[in-house]
Amino acid sequence: QVQLEQSGAEMKMPGSSVKVSCKASGYTLTDYYIYWMRQAPGQGLEWMGWIKTNSGGTYYAQKFQGRITLTRDTSISTVYMELNNLRYDDTAIYYCARQAISGTPNYCDPWGQGTLVTVSS
Amino acid sequence: DIQMTQSPTSLSASVGDRVTITCRASRLINNWLAWYQRKPGKAPKLLIYAASTLQSGVPSRFSGGGSGTEFTLTISGLQPEDFATYYCQQGHTYPLTFGGGTKVEIK
């Protein structure tokens, strides 16, 4: 079955970077976009950006422009989300999710299990 | 950004009840609307997309309606496994945005 497996929890210092991986299985990575969202404690779900996995093209939410980089390694069916210059309010659970329907953008399913990133000094 | 407002924020219902959740968009999004279910400690699961299309494998007791700026998710005959938090999400304009969620609890 289609699954996305994310890397484990991270604890980072303010100003540092984090790189979260998302490994796809059960389908061909390059057939679908991958989206990234996050949810901070007590906050709503927030979309961060997507990567077009066949070309590597990306689109980021303006809020994260300059701090986020999405990449992929098709040889191991894995997508990466790197967030730089971490702040305390970047503490959140980060999710990757697959484009749900081929040819139709902006709906996500399935989702990875989530990766907790804690920014703390 | 398009704001998505869900109501109610929570509700109590019994097994077998019919439940309706509303989602309003701050601007026209045509039918670019999805509904997700989220259980504690789990990732969201897509239930409905394009406002009314049931995702594969989702029980038919879930249905979606609406277009433009006002949308509904209806659960006809609430089951024990349906107690969860439900979110709407617009897919019309970047940034994609989500509603704040509606928690469906057992009465």
mmCIF file of C-alpha atoms in Angstrom, chain A:
data_model
loop_
_atom_site.group_PDB
_atom_site.id
_atom_site.type_symbol
_atom_site.label_atom_id
_atom_site.label_comp_id
_atom_site.label_asym_id
_atom_site.label_seq_id
_atom_site.Cartn_x
_atom_site.Cartn_y
_atom_site.Cartn_z
ATOM 1 C CA GLN A 1 0.000 0.000 0.000
ATOM 2 C CA VAL A 2 0.990 3.621 -0.453
ATOM 3 C CA GLN A 3 2.962 4.854 2.542
ATOM 4 C CA LEU A 4 5.098 7.809 3.522
ATOM 5 C CA GLU A 5 7.627 7.182 6.281
ATOM 6 C CA GLN A 6 9.166 10.236 7.920
ATOM 7 C CA SER A 7 12.372 10.556 9.876
ATOM 8 C CA GLY A 8 12.430 10.775 13.635
ATOM 9 C CA ALA A 9 12.004 13.613 16.078
ATOM 10 C CA GLU A 10 14.578 16.376 16.157
ATOM 11 C CA MET A 11 15.653 18.872 18.771
ATOM 12 C CA LYS A 12 17.404 21.925 17.411
ATOM 13 C CA MET A 13 18.920 25.155 18.668
ATOM 14 C CA PRO A 14 17.549 28.505 17.498
ATOM 15 C CA GLY A 15 19.322 29.645 14.339
ATOM 16 C CA SER A 16 20.198 26.126 13.228
ATOM 17 C CA SER A 17 18.691 24.019 10.443
ATOM 18 C CA VAL A 18 16.651 20.844 10.314
ATOM 19 C CA LYS A 19 16.248 18.370 7.483
ATOM 20 C CA VAL A 20 13.300 15.995 7.592
ATOM 21 C CA SER A 21 13.032 13.059 5.217
ATOM 22 C CA CYS A 22 9.939 11.442 3.762
ATOM 23 C CA LYS A 23 10.351 8.041 2.130
ATOM 24 C CA ALA A 24 7.655 6.900 -0.266
ATOM 25 C CA SER A 25 6.700 3.284 -0.840
ATOM 26 C CA GLY A 26 3.972 1.443 -2.699
ATOM 27 C CA TYR A 27 4.035 3.724 -5.736
ATOM 28 C CA THR A 28 6.442 5.538 -8.070
ATOM 29 C CA LEU A 29 7.661 8.701 -6.341
ATOM 30 C CA THR A 30 7.854 10.709 -9.556
ATOM 31 C CA ASP A 31 4.197 10.161 -10.445
ATOM 32 C CA TYR A 32 2.866 12.501 -7.745
ATOM 33 C CA TYR A 33 3.737 15.800 -6.076
ATOM 34 C CA ILE A 34 4.722 15.823 -2.415
ATOM 35 C CA TYR A 35 3.362 18.524 -0.107
ATOM 36 C CA TRP A 36 4.643 19.657 3.275
ATOM 37 C CA MET A 37 2.530 20.966 6.143
ATOM 38 C CA ARG A 38 3.122 21.638 9.799
ATOM 39 C CA GLN A 39 1.102 22.047 12.967
ATOM 40 C CA ALA A 40 2.488 23.973 15.906
ATOM 41 C CA PRO A 41 1.182 23.316 19.429
ATOM 42 C CA GLY A 42 -2.294 24.738 19.773
ATOM 43 C CA GLN A 43 -2.250 26.023 16.206
ATOM 44 C CA GLY A 44 -3.866 24.970 12.959
ATOM 45 C CA LEU A 45 -2.473 23.112 10.003
ATOM 46 C CA GLU A 46 -0.173 25.247 7.856
ATOM 47 C CA TRP A 47 0.882 24.489 4.292
ATOM 48 C CA MET A 48 4.564 25.083 3.561
ATOM 49 C CA GLY A 49 5.123 24.109 -0.059
ATOM 50 C CA TRP A 50 5.310 21.363 -2.648
ATOM 51 C CA ILE A 51 7.819 19.613 -4.825
ATOM 52 C CA LYS A 52 7.119 18.260 -8.260
ATOM 53 C CA THR A 53 8.981 15.027 -7.843
ATOM 54 C CA ASN A 54 9.641 14.250 -11.508
ATOM 55 C CA SER A 55 11.407 17.548 -12.256
ATOM 56 C CA GLY A 56 12.375 18.764 -8.788
ATOM 57 C CA GLY A 57 10.443 21.970 -9.306
ATOM 58 C CA THR A 58 9.211 23.593 -6.121
ATOM 59 C CA TYR A 59 6.670 26.123 -4.875
ATOM 60 C CA TYR A 60 6.855 27.579 -1.394
ATOM 61 C CA ALA A 61 4.461 29.506 0.768
ATOM 62 C CA GLN A 62 5.623 33.107 0.916
ATOM 63 C CA LYS A 63 5.930 32.845 4.694
ATOM 64 C CA PHE A 64 8.764 30.313 4.304
ATOM 65 C CA GLN A 65 10.478 31.726 1.214
ATOM 66 C CA GLY A 66 14.200 31.998 1.801
ATOM 67 C CA ARG A 67 14.190 29.524 4.689
ATOM 68 C CA ILE A 68 12.766 26.321 3.182
ATOM 69 C CA THR A 69 14.225 23.973 0.606
ATOM 70 C CA LEU A 70 12.473 20.895 -0.743
ATOM 71 C CA THR A 71 14.566 18.332 -2.598
ATOM 72 C CA ARG A 72 14.196 14.753 -3.680
ATOM 73 C CA ASP A 73 16.375 11.723 -4.342
ATOM 74 C CA THR A 74 14.484 9.598 -6.814
ATOM 75 C CA SER A 75 16.945 6.712 -6.484
ATOM 76 C CA ILE A 76 15.697 6.087 -2.948
ATOM 77 C CA SER A 77 12.154 7.481 -3.346
ATOM 78 C CA THR A 78 12.772 10.101 -0.701
ATOM 79 C CA VAL A 79 11.870 13.751 -0.390
ATOM 80 C CA TYR A 80 13.542 16.155 2.023
ATOM 81 C CA MET A 81 12.365 19.316 3.726
ATOM 82 C CA GLU A 82 15.081 21.576 5.079
ATOM 83 C CA LEU A 83 14.172 24.589 7.181
ATOM 84 C CA ASN A 84 16.905 27.074 8.064
ATOM 85 C CA ASN A 85 17.384 29.742 10.680
ATOM 86 C CA LEU A 86 15.050 27.959 13.086
ATOM 87 C CA ARG A 87 13.059 30.009 15.584
ATOM 88 C CA TYR A 88 11.206 28.959 18.708
ATOM 89 C CA ASP A 89 7.902 29.236 16.847
ATOM 90 C CA ASP A 90 9.071 26.647 14.312
ATOM 91 C CA THR A 91 8.425 24.037 16.995
ATOM 92 C CA ALA A 92 5.794 21.872 15.353
ATOM 93 C CA ILE A 93 4.923 18.506 13.907
ATOM 94 C CA TYR A 94 5.943 18.478 10.256
ATOM 95 C CA TYR A 95 4.062 16.333 7.762
ATOM 96 C CA CYS A 96 4.716 15.257 4.220
ATOM 97 C CA ALA A 97 1.776 14.164 2.125
ATOM 98 C CA ARG A 98 1.290 12.843 -1.369
ATOM 99 C CA GLN A 99 -0.829 14.471 -4.021
ATOM 100 C CA ALA A 100 -4.013 12.487 -3.615
ATOM 101 C CA ILE A 101 -5.245 12.290 -7.194
ATOM 102 C CA SER A 102 -3.036 12.060 -10.239
ATOM 103 C CA GLY A 103 -3.482 15.126 -12.402
ATOM 104 C CA THR A 104 -5.368 17.053 -9.716
ATOM 105 C CA PRO A 105 -3.279 19.286 -7.493
ATOM 106 C CA ASN A 106 -3.641 20.487 -3.952
ATOM 107 C CA TYR A 107 -5.370 17.595 -2.234
ATOM 108 C CA CYS A 108 -3.216 15.422 0.027
ATOM 109 C CA ASP A 109 -3.411 11.723 0.798
ATOM 110 C CA PRO A 110 -1.841 9.795 2.344
ATOM 111 C CA TRP A 111 0.172 11.708 4.904
ATOM 112 C CA GLY A 112 3.329 10.678 6.663
ATOM 113 C CA GLN A 113 3.187 9.987 10.373
ATOM 114 C CA GLY A 114 4.659 13.377 11.233
ATOM 115 C CA THR A 115 8.016 14.492 12.596
ATOM 116 C CA LEU A 116 8.228 16.541 15.771
ATOM 117 C CA VAL A 117 10.773 19.318 15.530
ATOM 118 C CA THR A 118 11.472 21.098 18.789
ATOM 119 C CA VAL A 119 13.435 24.334 18.779
ATOM 120 C CA SER A 120 14.919 24.969 22.171
ATOM 121 C CA SER A 121 18.025 26.439 23.698
#
